[in-house]
Amino acid sequence: MFTGIIQAVGTVTSLETHADDRRLRLGAGTLELDGIRRGDSVCVNGVCLTVRDLSGECFSTDVSAETLIRTAFSTLRPGDKVNLEKALTLATPLGGHLVTGHVDGLGVVVDRRGAGRSVAFRIRAPQNTTRYIAEKGSVCVDGVSLTVNAVRGSEFEVNIVPHTLEQTTLGGFQVGRRVNLEVDIIARYLERLLQGDKDRPEGSKITAEFLAKHGFMRDP
């Protein structure tokens, strides 16, 4: 589990292809590798990956064929910059929102414009994810926890403040860039609760009215 608060920007130093999967070697940048061991999880551009080995200020990880299909990792090349975050602990401040590192879909940057000292992006999301993206809700874009400013159809807007532009890879995003998207996990759980257990004739006792009554959502 992660928070979407990027701790360092790393660099792809090498990339090896093995059958249908790949092995990435990453320079960790300013990420503190103390305490990270083989088998630990690190979030790379929003994808939870397992550390295979460490050497100096670098670590390597294997990327499965499934991950290459479902994420933007197939476009990574040596020299590319990536957002890095170590796994959440009970002592870690939750400055963003809960991020699993399981990408829900690929988005595409369709517009970039200046907004004062910030930059506003409009991103087109896959149809199967848009119902989970809400105005003023949270979304994870290439590992970065962001607040949604507006939603219009299959597109949503986010505003990137100067600090985030400087401390992540988002400052380099241009129109056409493919990005890893993860929706707020709470939205998915709420949908599942509202669906109920369809295998039971009487259905689930968890309804929209029940959730509103107990303060989990507004009145339907």
PDB file of C-alpha atoms in Angstrom:
ATOM      1  CA  MET A   1       0.000   0.000   0.000  1.00  0.00           C
ATOM      2  CA  PHE A   2       1.164   3.534  -0.817  1.00  0.00           C
ATOM      3  CA  THR A   3       0.031   7.148  -0.431  1.00  0.00           C
ATOM      4  CA  GLY A   4       0.687   8.754  -3.805  1.00  0.00           C
ATOM      5  CA  ILE A   5       3.225  11.171  -2.313  1.00  0.00           C
ATOM      6  CA  ILE A   6       6.338  10.762  -4.469  1.00  0.00           C
ATOM      7  CA  GLN A   7       9.564  10.376  -2.487  1.00  0.00           C
ATOM      8  CA  ALA A   8      12.041  10.551  -5.369  1.00  0.00           C
ATOM      9  CA  VAL A   9      12.404  10.599  -9.130  1.00  0.00           C
ATOM     10  CA  GLY A  10      14.451   7.664 -10.379  1.00  0.00           C
ATOM     11  CA  THR A  11      15.952   6.792 -13.756  1.00  0.00           C
ATOM     12  CA  VAL A  12      15.697   3.673 -15.900  1.00  0.00           C
ATOM     13  CA  THR A  13      19.354   2.631 -16.243  1.00  0.00           C
ATOM     14  CA  SER A  14      18.845  -0.603 -18.166  1.00  0.00           C
ATOM     15  CA  LEU A  15      16.114  -2.793 -19.560  1.00  0.00           C
ATOM     16  CA  GLU A  16      16.341  -6.494 -20.389  1.00  0.00           C
ATOM     17  CA  THR A  17      13.713  -8.479 -22.264  1.00  0.00           C
ATOM     18  CA  HIS A  18      13.178 -12.099 -21.192  1.00  0.00           C
ATOM     19  CA  ALA A  19      10.562 -13.887 -23.336  1.00  0.00           C
ATOM     20  CA  ASP A  20       7.378 -11.863 -22.724  1.00  0.00           C
ATOM     21  CA  ASP A  21       8.495 -10.018 -19.603  1.00  0.00           C
ATOM     22  CA  ARG A  22      11.205  -7.508 -18.750  1.00  0.00           C
ATOM     23  CA  ARG A  23      13.705  -6.709 -16.052  1.00  0.00           C
ATOM     24  CA  LEU A  24      14.191  -3.070 -15.124  1.00  0.00           C
ATOM     25  CA  ARG A  25      17.205  -1.631 -13.385  1.00  0.00           C
ATOM     26  CA  LEU A  26      16.468   1.695 -11.787  1.00  0.00           C
ATOM     27  CA  GLY A  27      18.643   4.402 -10.330  1.00  0.00           C
ATOM     28  CA  ALA A  28      16.904   5.346  -7.093  1.00  0.00           C
ATOM     29  CA  GLY A  29      17.783   9.046  -7.183  1.00  0.00           C
ATOM     30  CA  THR A  30      17.273  10.497  -3.700  1.00  0.00           C
ATOM     31  CA  LEU A  31      15.135   7.566  -2.519  1.00  0.00           C
ATOM     32  CA  GLU A  32      16.580   6.153   0.694  1.00  0.00           C
ATOM     33  CA  LEU A  33      17.250   2.476   0.088  1.00  0.00           C
ATOM     34  CA  ASP A  34      18.161   1.829   3.716  1.00  0.00           C
ATOM     35  CA  GLY A  35      15.665  -0.647   5.090  1.00  0.00           C
ATOM     36  CA  ILE A  36      14.589  -1.907   1.661  1.00  0.00           C
ATOM     37  CA  ARG A  37      15.317  -5.573   1.139  1.00  0.00           C
ATOM     38  CA  ARG A  38      14.873  -8.108  -1.614  1.00  0.00           C
ATOM     39  CA  GLY A  39      11.176  -8.939  -1.867  1.00  0.00           C
ATOM     40  CA  ASP A  40       9.958  -5.545  -0.642  1.00  0.00           C
ATOM     41  CA  SER A  41       7.503  -3.483  -2.667  1.00  0.00           C
ATOM     42  CA  VAL A  42       8.233  -0.163  -4.356  1.00  0.00           C
ATOM     43  CA  CYS A  43       5.753   1.890  -6.359  1.00  0.00           C
ATOM     44  CA  VAL A  44       7.188   2.839  -9.764  1.00  0.00           C
ATOM     45  CA  ASN A  45       5.021   5.217 -11.822  1.00  0.00           C
ATOM     46  CA  GLY A  46       2.004   3.978  -9.893  1.00  0.00           C
ATOM     47  CA  VAL A  47       2.790   0.262 -10.290  1.00  0.00           C
ATOM     48  CA  CYS A  48       3.599  -1.924  -7.285  1.00  0.00           C
ATOM     49  CA  LEU A  49       6.773  -3.862  -8.123  1.00  0.00           C
ATOM     50  CA  THR A  50       8.877  -6.309  -6.129  1.00  0.00           C
ATOM     51  CA  VAL A  51      12.541  -5.528  -5.529  1.00  0.00           C
ATOM     52  CA  ARG A  52      14.662  -8.319  -6.999  1.00  0.00           C
ATOM     53  CA  ASP A  53      18.063  -7.075  -5.864  1.00  0.00           C
ATOM     54  CA  LEU A  54      19.894  -3.925  -4.774  1.00  0.00           C
ATOM     55  CA  SER A  55      23.331  -2.636  -5.663  1.00  0.00           C
ATOM     56  CA  GLY A  56      24.636   0.719  -4.519  1.00  0.00           C
ATOM     57  CA  GLU A  57      22.046   3.358  -5.390  1.00  0.00           C
ATOM     58  CA  CYS A  58      20.195   1.095  -7.832  1.00  0.00           C
ATOM     59  CA  PHE A  59      17.655  -1.701  -7.625  1.00  0.00           C
ATOM     60  CA  SER A  60      16.162  -4.082 -10.168  1.00  0.00           C
ATOM     61  CA  THR A  61      12.670  -5.458 -10.553  1.00  0.00           C
ATOM     62  CA  ASP A  62      10.856  -7.843 -12.882  1.00  0.00           C
ATOM     63  CA  VAL A  63       7.860  -6.665 -14.902  1.00  0.00           C
ATOM     64  CA  SER A  64       5.435  -9.382 -16.006  1.00  0.00           C
ATOM     65  CA  ALA A  65       3.790  -9.636 -19.417  1.00  0.00           C
ATOM     66  CA  GLU A  66       0.444  -8.803 -17.788  1.00  0.00           C
ATOM     67  CA  THR A  67       1.860  -5.594 -16.310  1.00  0.00           C
ATOM     68  CA  LEU A  68       3.347  -4.603 -19.667  1.00  0.00           C
ATOM     69  CA  ILE A  69      -0.085  -4.996 -21.268  1.00  0.00           C
ATOM     70  CA  ARG A  70      -2.039  -3.122 -18.603  1.00  0.00           C
ATOM     71  CA  THR A  71       0.359  -0.241 -17.952  1.00  0.00           C
ATOM     72  CA  ALA A  72       2.498   2.260 -19.845  1.00  0.00           C
ATOM     73  CA  PHE A  73       5.653   0.299 -18.963  1.00  0.00           C
ATOM     74  CA  SER A  74       5.953  -1.020 -22.514  1.00  0.00           C
ATOM     75  CA  THR A  75       7.061   2.485 -23.559  1.00  0.00           C
ATOM     76  CA  LEU A  76       9.822   2.845 -20.939  1.00  0.00           C
ATOM     77  CA  ARG A  77      13.339   3.270 -22.279  1.00  0.00           C
ATOM     78  CA  PRO A  78      16.767   3.676 -20.631  1.00  0.00           C
ATOM     79  CA  GLY A  79      17.138   7.246 -19.435  1.00  0.00           C
ATOM     80  CA  ASP A  80      13.423   7.736 -18.747  1.00  0.00           C
ATOM     81  CA  LYS A  81      12.465   9.264 -15.399  1.00  0.00           C
ATOM     82  CA  VAL A  82      10.056   7.468 -13.052  1.00  0.00           C
ATOM     83  CA  ASN A  83       8.194   8.363  -9.864  1.00  0.00           C
ATOM     84  CA  LEU A  84       9.232   6.307  -6.822  1.00  0.00           C
ATOM     85  CA  GLU A  85       7.580   5.661  -3.466  1.00  0.00           C
ATOM     86  CA  LYS A  86       8.381   3.102  -0.780  1.00  0.00           C
ATOM     87  CA  ALA A  87       5.600   1.043   0.757  1.00  0.00           C
ATOM     88  CA  LEU A  88       3.429   2.595   3.449  1.00  0.00           C
ATOM     89  CA  THR A  89       4.065   1.667   7.092  1.00  0.00           C
ATOM     90  CA  LEU A  90       1.989   2.344  10.195  1.00  0.00           C
ATOM     91  CA  ALA A  91       4.364   5.230  10.955  1.00  0.00           C
ATOM     92  CA  THR A  92       4.073   6.825   7.498  1.00  0.00           C
ATOM     93  CA  PRO A  93       2.073  10.090   7.237  1.00  0.00           C
ATOM     94  CA  LEU A  94      -0.920   9.597   4.933  1.00  0.00           C
ATOM     95  CA  GLY A  95      -0.440  12.804   2.966  1.00  0.00           C
ATOM     96  CA  GLY A  96      -2.215  11.650  -0.190  1.00  0.00           C
ATOM     97  CA  HIS A  97      -4.779   8.841  -0.355  1.00  0.00           C
ATOM     98  CA  LEU A  98      -4.617   5.047  -0.205  1.00  0.00           C
ATOM     99  CA  VAL A  99      -2.958   3.690  -3.353  1.00  0.00           C
ATOM    100  CA  THR A 100      -2.581  -0.045  -4.028  1.00  0.00           C
ATOM    101  CA  GLY A 101      -0.233   0.121  -6.999  1.00  0.00           C
ATOM    102  CA  HIS A 102      -2.681  -1.894  -9.116  1.00  0.00           C
ATOM    103  CA  VAL A 103      -3.326   0.108 -12.280  1.00  0.00           C
ATOM    104  CA  ASP A 104      -6.977   0.294 -13.373  1.00  0.00           C
ATOM    105  CA  GLY A 105      -6.346   1.606 -16.860  1.00  0.00           C
ATOM    106  CA  LEU A 106      -4.302   3.761 -19.198  1.00  0.00           C
ATOM    107  CA  GLY A 107      -5.159   7.423 -19.606  1.00  0.00           C
ATOM    108  CA  VAL A 108      -4.010   9.880 -22.257  1.00  0.00           C
ATOM    109  CA  VAL A 109      -3.113  13.535 -21.718  1.00  0.00           C
ATOM    110  CA  VAL A 110      -5.331  15.451 -24.174  1.00  0.00           C
ATOM    111  CA  ASP A 111      -4.634  19.010 -23.038  1.00  0.00           C
ATOM    112  CA  ARG A 112      -1.989  20.938 -21.118  1.00  0.00           C
ATOM    113  CA  ARG A 113      -2.283  24.609 -20.236  1.00  0.00           C
ATOM    114  CA  GLY A 114      -0.815  27.073 -17.796  1.00  0.00           C
ATOM    115  CA  ALA A 115      -2.890  28.044 -14.760  1.00  0.00           C
ATOM    116  CA  GLY A 116      -0.905  30.770 -13.027  1.00  0.00           C
ATOM    117  CA  ARG A 117       2.218  29.099 -11.645  1.00  0.00           C
ATOM    118  CA  SER A 118       0.498  25.728 -11.914  1.00  0.00           C
ATOM    119  CA  VAL A 119      -0.268  23.529 -14.900  1.00  0.00           C
ATOM    120  CA  ALA A 120      -3.701  22.083 -15.669  1.00  0.00           C
ATOM    121  CA  PHE A 121      -3.965  18.722 -17.419  1.00  0.00           C
ATOM    122  CA  ARG A 122      -7.011  17.198 -19.063  1.00  0.00           C
ATOM    123  CA  ILE A 123      -6.781  13.413 -19.190  1.00  0.00           C
ATOM    124  CA  ARG A 124      -8.988  10.960 -21.069  1.00  0.00           C
ATOM    125  CA  ALA A 125      -9.697   7.848 -19.008  1.00  0.00           C
ATOM    126  CA  PRO A 126     -10.957   4.414 -20.137  1.00  0.00           C
ATOM    127  CA  GLN A 127     -14.740   4.090 -20.036  1.00  0.00           C
ATOM    128  CA  ASN A 128     -14.588   1.357 -17.396  1.00  0.00           C
ATOM    129  CA  THR A 129     -12.912   3.736 -14.912  1.00  0.00           C
ATOM    130  CA  THR A 130     -14.748   7.041 -15.376  1.00  0.00           C
ATOM    131  CA  ARG A 131     -17.631   6.186 -13.046  1.00  0.00           C
ATOM    132  CA  TYR A 132     -15.141   5.983 -10.163  1.00  0.00           C
ATOM    133  CA  ILE A 133     -13.668   9.450 -10.818  1.00  0.00           C
ATOM    134  CA  ALA A 134     -15.515  12.267  -9.049  1.00  0.00           C
ATOM    135  CA  GLU A 135     -15.025  16.008  -8.817  1.00  0.00           C
ATOM    136  CA  LYS A 136     -12.931  16.830  -5.721  1.00  0.00           C
ATOM    137  CA  GLY A 137     -12.197  13.132  -5.315  1.00  0.00           C
ATOM    138  CA  SER A 138      -8.778  11.498  -5.561  1.00  0.00           C
ATOM    139  CA  VAL A 139      -7.077   9.810  -8.491  1.00  0.00           C
ATOM    140  CA  CYS A 140      -3.562   8.411  -8.896  1.00  0.00           C
ATOM    141  CA  VAL A 141      -1.728   9.443 -12.082  1.00  0.00           C
ATOM    142  CA  ASP A 142       1.628   7.721 -12.665  1.00  0.00           C
ATOM    143  CA  GLY A 143       1.880   7.189  -8.910  1.00  0.00           C
ATOM    144  CA  VAL A 144       0.965  10.760  -7.916  1.00  0.00           C
ATOM    145  CA  SER A 145      -2.065  11.397  -5.689  1.00  0.00           C
ATOM    146  CA  LEU A 146      -4.092  14.212  -7.269  1.00  0.00           C
ATOM    147  CA  THR A 147      -7.399  15.964  -6.630  1.00  0.00           C
ATOM    148  CA  VAL A 148      -9.878  15.936  -9.504  1.00  0.00           C
ATOM    149  CA  ASN A 149     -10.949  19.478 -10.452  1.00  0.00           C
ATOM    150  CA  ALA A 150     -13.648  18.565 -12.953  1.00  0.00           C
ATOM    151  CA  VAL A 151     -15.126  15.603 -14.806  1.00  0.00           C
ATOM    152  CA  ARG A 152     -16.649  15.844 -18.290  1.00  0.00           C
ATOM    153  CA  GLY A 153     -17.677  12.576 -19.878  1.00  0.00           C
ATOM    154  CA  SER A 154     -14.637  10.343 -20.165  1.00  0.00           C
ATOM    155  CA  GLU A 155     -12.223  13.194 -19.369  1.00  0.00           C
ATOM    156  CA  PHE A 156     -11.133  14.737 -16.090  1.00  0.00           C
ATOM    157  CA  GLU A 157      -8.972  17.706 -15.130  1.00  0.00           C
ATOM    158  CA  VAL A 158      -6.258  18.011 -12.504  1.00  0.00           C
ATOM    159  CA  ASN A 159      -4.200  21.005 -11.443  1.00  0.00           C
ATOM    160  CA  ILE A 160      -0.499  20.436 -10.741  1.00  0.00           C
ATOM    161  CA  VAL A 161       1.072  22.906  -8.302  1.00  0.00           C
ATOM    162  CA  PRO A 162       4.716  24.037  -8.699  1.00  0.00           C
ATOM    163  CA  HIS A 163       6.026  21.724  -5.954  1.00  0.00           C
ATOM    164  CA  THR A 164       4.551  18.644  -7.644  1.00  0.00           C
ATOM    165  CA  LEU A 165       5.823  19.786 -11.043  1.00  0.00           C
ATOM    166  CA  GLU A 166       9.333  20.002  -9.608  1.00  0.00           C
ATOM    167  CA  GLN A 167       9.344  16.862  -7.458  1.00  0.00           C
ATOM    168  CA  THR A 168       7.709  14.393  -9.884  1.00  0.00           C
ATOM    169  CA  THR A 169       7.789  13.553 -13.584  1.00  0.00           C
ATOM    170  CA  LEU A 170       4.499  15.366 -14.226  1.00  0.00           C
ATOM    171  CA  GLY A 171       6.248  18.571 -15.250  1.00  0.00           C
ATOM    172  CA  GLY A 172       7.445  16.837 -18.414  1.00  0.00           C
ATOM    173  CA  PHE A 173       4.038  15.541 -19.505  1.00  0.00           C
ATOM    174  CA  GLN A 174       2.895  16.659 -22.964  1.00  0.00           C
ATOM    175  CA  VAL A 175      -0.259  16.047 -24.991  1.00  0.00           C
ATOM    176  CA  GLY A 176      -0.390  12.414 -26.122  1.00  0.00           C
ATOM    177  CA  ARG A 177       1.434  11.052 -23.080  1.00  0.00           C
ATOM    178  CA  ARG A 178       0.013   7.754 -21.816  1.00  0.00           C
ATOM    179  CA  VAL A 179      -0.315   7.559 -18.033  1.00  0.00           C
ATOM    180  CA  ASN A 180      -1.096   4.867 -15.472  1.00  0.00           C
ATOM    181  CA  LEU A 181      -4.386   5.509 -13.682  1.00  0.00           C
ATOM    182  CA  GLU A 182      -5.646   4.079 -10.405  1.00  0.00           C
ATOM    183  CA  VAL A 183      -9.040   5.151  -9.108  1.00  0.00           C
ATOM    184  CA  ASP A 184      -9.856   5.605  -5.438  1.00  0.00           C
ATOM    185  CA  ILE A 185     -10.205   2.127  -3.944  1.00  0.00           C
ATOM    186  CA  ILE A 186     -13.057   3.304  -1.680  1.00  0.00           C
ATOM    187  CA  ALA A 187     -15.199   3.972  -4.770  1.00  0.00           C
ATOM    188  CA  ARG A 188     -14.718   0.381  -5.906  1.00  0.00           C
ATOM    189  CA  TYR A 189     -15.668  -1.036  -2.504  1.00  0.00           C
ATOM    190  CA  LEU A 190     -18.796   1.147  -2.361  1.00  0.00           C
ATOM    191  CA  GLU A 191     -19.879  -0.090  -5.774  1.00  0.00           C
ATOM    192  CA  ARG A 192     -19.407  -3.698  -4.683  1.00  0.00           C
ATOM    193  CA  LEU A 193     -21.422  -3.104  -1.513  1.00  0.00           C
ATOM    194  CA  LEU A 194     -24.263  -1.526  -3.470  1.00  0.00           C
ATOM    195  CA  GLN A 195     -24.300  -4.448  -5.910  1.00  0.00           C
ATOM    196  CA  GLY A 196     -24.839  -6.805  -3.010  1.00  0.00           C
ATOM    197  CA  ASP A 197     -24.587 -10.556  -3.217  1.00  0.00           C
ATOM    198  CA  LYS A 198     -26.433 -11.417  -6.426  1.00  0.00           C
ATOM    199  CA  ASP A 199     -26.239 -15.124  -5.614  1.00  0.00           C
ATOM    200  CA  ARG A 200     -28.551 -14.598  -2.639  1.00  0.00           C
ATOM    201  CA  PRO A 201     -32.265 -14.294  -3.510  1.00  0.00           C
ATOM    202  CA  GLU A 202     -32.896 -11.778  -0.716  1.00  0.00           C
ATOM    203  CA  GLY A 203     -29.975  -9.607  -1.871  1.00  0.00           C
ATOM    204  CA  SER A 204     -27.661  -7.581   0.311  1.00  0.00           C
ATOM    205  CA  LYS A 205     -28.798  -5.523   3.291  1.00  0.00           C
ATOM    206  CA  ILE A 206     -26.230  -2.899   2.318  1.00  0.00           C
ATOM    207  CA  THR A 207     -28.145  -0.347   0.224  1.00  0.00           C
ATOM    208  CA  ALA A 208     -27.680   3.299  -0.745  1.00  0.00           C
ATOM    209  CA  GLU A 209     -30.219   4.216   1.955  1.00  0.00           C
ATOM    210  CA  PHE A 210     -28.296   2.215   4.574  1.00  0.00           C
ATOM    211  CA  LEU A 211     -24.985   3.899   3.682  1.00  0.00           C
ATOM    212  CA  ALA A 212     -26.572   7.370   3.764  1.00  0.00           C
ATOM    213  CA  LYS A 213     -28.241   6.699   7.109  1.00  0.00           C
ATOM    214  CA  HIS A 214     -24.908   5.722   8.663  1.00  0.00           C
ATOM    215  CA  GLY A 215     -22.970   8.647   7.236  1.00  0.00           C
ATOM    216  CA  PHE A 216     -21.039   6.881   4.470  1.00  0.00           C
ATOM    217  CA  MET A 217     -22.629   8.853   1.623  1.00  0.00           C
ATOM    218  CA  ARG A 218     -25.160  11.591   0.969  1.00  0.00           C
ATOM    219  CA  ASP A 219     -28.844  10.774   0.732  1.00  0.00           C
ATOM    220  CA  PRO A 220     -29.540   9.051  -2.602  1.00  0.00           C
TER     221      PRO A 220
END
